[in-house]
Amino acid sequence: MTDLLRGLAPLLAAHLELALIALLIGAAISLPIAIVATRRPLLAEIAIAVTSIVQTVPGLALLALMVPILAAIGGPPFGFAPALIALALYALLPILRNAVTGLRGVDPAAVEAAIGMGMSPWQVMRFVQLPLAAPVIAAGIRTAAVWTVGAATLATPVGQACLGNYIFTGLQTRNFAMLLAGVAASAALALTLDAILAAFELSLAGRRRRRAWIPLAGLAAFVAIVIGVVPRAIHPSDDHVAVRTSKEPAARAAITHVRIGAKTFTEQYVLAELLRARLAAVGISADLAQSLGSNVIFDALVRGDVDVYVDYTGTLWTNVMHRASNVARWQVLAEIEGWLAHDHGVRSLGSLGFENTYAIAVRRDTAQRYDLHTLGDLARVAPQLSLGADYEFLGRAEWAAVERTYGVHFGRSTTFDPALLYEAVARGEVDAISAFSSDGRIAANDLVVLADPLNALPPYDATILLGSRIADDARVACALAPLHVPVELMRQANAMVDRDKASAADAAAWLLARVDAPVCPP
Amino acid sequence: MIELDGVSKRYLDAYAVKQVTISIASGEFIAVLGESGSGKTTLVKMINRLVEPDSGVVRIAGKDVRGEDVVALRRRIGYVIQHIGLLPHLTIADNIATVPRLLGWTDDAIRARVAELLELVGMPDVGPRFPDQLSGGQRQRIGVARALAAKPHVLLLDEPLGALDPITRLGLQRELARIHRELNLTSVMVTHDMVEAFTLADRIAVMFRGELRQLATPHELAANPADDYVARLVGLAREQAEVVRGL
């Protein structure tokens, strides 16, 4: 429990920092537009329409959208920048709308009197319009603050540390204490900001405006405590706790510290801990960047924001290289290695020893009732059945290949979070699911994986990828290259986390004890 | 002192003010009388350039106001409106101090001036209060005090008493007359109230549909109305007086 809270502090700090800077940028853009718009009503309409459209984009999509956009214009597509830009965009509408409404609502008599007594347009704005609209503007900032703190939890998949790390990891590994801690911290943060800004708003609405410094001082103190004091008090000697991505100098000196990436599911967390343990054995320290989106993580590796992670050949083949399926396993591995080295300076250490392929799984009673063994068998009865899939499966080339190769067409298909898929099929919500072959929950829920005799699904060999900074480092190579993880062990390690609520680090230690491979001397 | 020389203002295709010429002497109190839409407010706003005439010239002390910096001009002319427009987040003292502050007066000078003005409008103790703690009549006194803060020689009043009850109104009329005399102001007041115009003004300018129908002292207006409209106005005022006398 104390570990949980200790890990929470830097995330809370990073979360607040991200949300507040986004809020400030949002205000810095919205307020001048609203001020200019008092003279140009058309501008106000256009600006509000544009920001309303931004607001209709779901938060996760807006954040994810920043990654390719930033990559296309040559910005840093990973971590703080995309999260900040997306959240600042999110903050625009409430601030802009309230500022425009507030400025429009200013008593016209006060404005006329001010002009009549000889105020310049700027003085009218400064001494009359802005002060009178201030409570409404403050209410807009308050709304934006609550939205931004909430939406900032979605920054995790683009590689920015925030309270979302606990929420995503907790959800994926079914660690509800962690999930709850993340949600509660995020809610507490939002409520605290809301209360402070409500006091600020009230101080502006009343007569005694000079008291407005009190809530502002409260806000400053709160920010200082959360960002400055708490993380330091909890990690007195641990200042390298990475809150934001900071690139190591690209010197050719011996590698002493690396950053390990992990995608958003249990196996990735376990493997990241496994890599960390192996690297520690040769004297290389590591920090983890967890819960990165599948498309973000490869870009992060190429850019050097992440040094090492485990990917799957099928993902690289179809999603990154955009190649067709139905290709032999050895050919995929060989071509990927060459492409990675040549095009990106990334080194693949070959197959880690197991495959984690997409598969279609059904309950045992379903398999027996319809006599299902292969995807071909499934095609016969699929129109009477329903499919549950993770977010990406139905849009992926693999599913198209299954449909094309076997003529499988389900009567109904539903999308679930991967963490909930296995429960959905076990409880009979759906008849079949998109599963991962190394997932411990296949055995745990007594599911049957249907065979793919026509190779519609490409091979998904797990493989360790090294970024260019460490690709040629001998110690890294001999710490990681000998690793060989059989699929049974991987499945059990995954099940330890998913079913038995062990931590990813404990599962990795368990795995390490059974993966008997030598490492170089330190 | 103030000359309106053949000024006109069109909105779309109707004249709000059409070819009006008035010459106002220093120290004079002029009432601009008319019903709503007669152009009386538009005419008065030409003096402090809240409205720019399409044609004609406005001169103050012989100088064309268009040649002057508009902000500096307005700070030399007191301006009082019906809705007052005090700033609700400032104290009465700070409201009165607005223009002196903009002019960069010292704090001591501002404090002295605020005290002097509060004394002038008969409310010496309200400085630290806020506008919503005052009655409508009290607020308008502060509106007048604010307009006078920078010691203007000209005071423009746009229906300043229009929203007040009759008793408060009468009190403030007397107050305005006294202040006008004491400070030797040149005042121009827009009103639609004939009795107010007759009791306060040295001369009355009767506006009807953008045109100046007659400019004369109350006595002359009553004795020799220039046309039917003015005659009807005078007749109505007389009728009211008769009714009251007959009670």
PDB file of C-alpha atoms in Angstrom, chain A residues 374-469:
ATOM      1  CA  THR A 374     -10.502 -24.386 -36.626  1.00  0.00           C
ATOM      2  CA  LEU A 375     -11.485 -21.012 -37.970  1.00  0.00           C
ATOM      3  CA  GLY A 376     -12.953 -22.901 -40.912  1.00  0.00           C
ATOM      4  CA  ASP A 377     -15.359 -24.679 -38.524  1.00  0.00           C
ATOM      5  CA  LEU A 378     -16.241 -21.331 -37.026  1.00  0.00           C
ATOM      6  CA  ALA A 379     -17.291 -19.909 -40.404  1.00  0.00           C
ATOM      7  CA  ARG A 380     -20.260 -22.347 -40.496  1.00  0.00           C
ATOM      8  CA  VAL A 381     -21.884 -21.073 -37.309  1.00  0.00           C
ATOM      9  CA  ALA A 382     -20.454 -17.541 -36.949  1.00  0.00           C
ATOM     10  CA  PRO A 383     -23.650 -15.819 -38.209  1.00  0.00           C
ATOM     11  CA  GLN A 384     -25.473 -17.172 -35.111  1.00  0.00           C
ATOM     12  CA  LEU A 385     -22.659 -16.087 -32.758  1.00  0.00           C
ATOM     13  CA  SER A 386     -21.338 -12.821 -31.391  1.00  0.00           C
ATOM     14  CA  LEU A 387     -17.746 -11.624 -31.268  1.00  0.00           C
ATOM     15  CA  GLY A 388     -16.095  -9.443 -28.627  1.00  0.00           C
ATOM     16  CA  ALA A 389     -12.944  -7.726 -29.802  1.00  0.00           C
ATOM     17  CA  ASP A 390     -10.383  -5.327 -28.383  1.00  0.00           C
ATOM     18  CA  TYR A 391     -10.332  -1.752 -29.664  1.00  0.00           C
ATOM     19  CA  GLU A 392      -8.111  -2.379 -32.665  1.00  0.00           C
ATOM     20  CA  PHE A 393      -8.828  -5.918 -33.775  1.00  0.00           C
ATOM     21  CA  LEU A 394     -11.831  -5.244 -36.040  1.00  0.00           C
ATOM     22  CA  GLY A 395      -9.905  -2.526 -37.839  1.00  0.00           C
ATOM     23  CA  ARG A 396      -6.764  -4.556 -38.330  1.00  0.00           C
ATOM     24  CA  ALA A 397      -5.550  -6.368 -41.428  1.00  0.00           C
ATOM     25  CA  GLU A 398      -5.519  -9.664 -39.474  1.00  0.00           C
ATOM     26  CA  TRP A 399      -9.284  -9.641 -39.031  1.00  0.00           C
ATOM     27  CA  ALA A 400      -9.776  -8.758 -42.691  1.00  0.00           C
ATOM     28  CA  ALA A 401      -7.542 -11.721 -43.572  1.00  0.00           C
ATOM     29  CA  VAL A 402      -9.593 -14.069 -41.363  1.00  0.00           C
ATOM     30  CA  GLU A 403     -12.827 -12.854 -42.931  1.00  0.00           C
ATOM     31  CA  ARG A 404     -11.394 -13.241 -46.414  1.00  0.00           C
ATOM     32  CA  THR A 405      -9.581 -16.540 -45.908  1.00  0.00           C
ATOM     33  CA  TYR A 406     -12.275 -18.434 -43.991  1.00  0.00           C
ATOM     34  CA  GLY A 407     -15.406 -16.445 -44.766  1.00  0.00           C
ATOM     35  CA  VAL A 408     -16.085 -15.834 -41.068  1.00  0.00           C
ATOM     36  CA  HIS A 409     -18.909 -13.344 -40.544  1.00  0.00           C
ATOM     37  CA  PHE A 410     -20.259 -12.923 -37.025  1.00  0.00           C
ATOM     38  CA  GLY A 411     -23.886 -12.076 -36.418  1.00  0.00           C
ATOM     39  CA  ARG A 412     -22.877  -9.302 -34.014  1.00  0.00           C
ATOM     40  CA  SER A 413     -19.591  -7.811 -32.884  1.00  0.00           C
ATOM     41  CA  THR A 414     -18.839  -5.637 -29.868  1.00  0.00           C
ATOM     42  CA  THR A 415     -15.730  -3.772 -28.769  1.00  0.00           C
ATOM     43  CA  PHE A 416     -14.406  -4.122 -25.206  1.00  0.00           C
ATOM     44  CA  ASP A 417     -11.421  -2.986 -23.262  1.00  0.00           C
ATOM     45  CA  PRO A 418      -8.911  -5.873 -23.461  1.00  0.00           C
ATOM     46  CA  ALA A 419      -9.049  -6.185 -19.669  1.00  0.00           C
ATOM     47  CA  LEU A 420     -12.739  -7.061 -19.829  1.00  0.00           C
ATOM     48  CA  LEU A 421     -12.765  -9.313 -22.894  1.00  0.00           C
ATOM     49  CA  TYR A 422     -12.102 -12.614 -21.133  1.00  0.00           C
ATOM     50  CA  GLU A 423     -14.728 -11.962 -18.522  1.00  0.00           C
ATOM     51  CA  ALA A 424     -17.204 -11.015 -21.243  1.00  0.00           C
ATOM     52  CA  VAL A 425     -16.810 -14.379 -22.995  1.00  0.00           C
ATOM     53  CA  ALA A 426     -16.670 -16.365 -19.750  1.00  0.00           C
ATOM     54  CA  ARG A 427     -19.958 -14.810 -18.614  1.00  0.00           C
ATOM     55  CA  GLY A 428     -21.601 -15.436 -21.970  1.00  0.00           C
ATOM     56  CA  GLU A 429     -21.909 -11.788 -22.995  1.00  0.00           C
ATOM     57  CA  VAL A 430     -20.309 -12.825 -26.250  1.00  0.00           C
ATOM     58  CA  ASP A 431     -19.580 -16.259 -27.773  1.00  0.00           C
ATOM     59  CA  ALA A 432     -16.081 -15.627 -29.161  1.00  0.00           C
ATOM     60  CA  ILE A 433     -13.336 -13.094 -28.527  1.00  0.00           C
ATOM     61  CA  SER A 434     -10.160 -11.833 -30.086  1.00  0.00           C
ATOM     62  CA  ALA A 435      -7.518 -13.247 -27.764  1.00  0.00           C
ATOM     63  CA  PHE A 436      -3.759 -13.259 -27.467  1.00  0.00           C
ATOM     64  CA  SER A 437      -2.238 -16.705 -27.583  1.00  0.00           C
ATOM     65  CA  SER A 438       0.111 -16.126 -24.632  1.00  0.00           C
ATOM     66  CA  ASP A 439      -2.565 -14.701 -22.388  1.00  0.00           C
ATOM     67  CA  GLY A 440      -2.851 -16.492 -19.066  1.00  0.00           C
ATOM     68  CA  ARG A 441      -6.584 -15.951 -19.023  1.00  0.00           C
ATOM     69  CA  ILE A 442      -7.133 -18.412 -21.896  1.00  0.00           C
ATOM     70  CA  ALA A 443      -6.324 -21.292 -19.579  1.00  0.00           C
ATOM     71  CA  ALA A 444      -7.765 -19.542 -16.536  1.00  0.00           C
ATOM     72  CA  ASN A 445     -11.175 -19.206 -18.198  1.00  0.00           C
ATOM     73  CA  ASP A 446     -10.996 -22.624 -19.897  1.00  0.00           C
ATOM     74  CA  LEU A 447     -11.201 -21.157 -23.396  1.00  0.00           C
ATOM     75  CA  VAL A 448     -10.436 -22.973 -26.641  1.00  0.00           C
ATOM     76  CA  VAL A 449      -8.213 -21.300 -29.234  1.00  0.00           C
ATOM     77  CA  LEU A 450      -9.306 -22.112 -32.779  1.00  0.00           C
ATOM     78  CA  ALA A 451      -6.564 -23.239 -35.132  1.00  0.00           C
ATOM     79  CA  ASP A 452      -5.533 -21.274 -38.213  1.00  0.00           C
ATOM     80  CA  PRO A 453      -4.464 -23.943 -40.745  1.00  0.00           C
ATOM     81  CA  LEU A 454      -4.429 -21.495 -43.680  1.00  0.00           C
ATOM     82  CA  ASN A 455      -2.042 -18.999 -41.936  1.00  0.00           C
ATOM     83  CA  ALA A 456      -4.463 -16.084 -42.235  1.00  0.00           C
ATOM     84  CA  LEU A 457      -2.992 -14.591 -39.078  1.00  0.00           C
ATOM     85  CA  PRO A 458       0.648 -13.521 -39.422  1.00  0.00           C
ATOM     86  CA  PRO A 459       3.198 -14.770 -36.908  1.00  0.00           C
ATOM     87  CA  TYR A 460       3.557 -12.713 -33.726  1.00  0.00           C
ATOM     88  CA  ASP A 461       6.963 -13.684 -32.399  1.00  0.00           C
ATOM     89  CA  ALA A 462       7.915 -11.575 -29.428  1.00  0.00           C
ATOM     90  CA  THR A 463      11.207  -9.853 -30.101  1.00  0.00           C
ATOM     91  CA  ILE A 464      13.369  -7.455 -28.135  1.00  0.00           C
ATOM     92  CA  LEU A 465      14.077  -4.210 -30.018  1.00  0.00           C
ATOM     93  CA  LEU A 466      17.068  -2.025 -29.156  1.00  0.00           C
ATOM     94  CA  GLY A 467      17.144   1.656 -30.120  1.00  0.00           C
ATOM     95  CA  SER A 468      20.165   3.023 -31.959  1.00  0.00           C
ATOM     96  CA  ARG A 469      21.779   4.420 -28.804  1.00  0.00           C
TER      97      ARG A 469
END
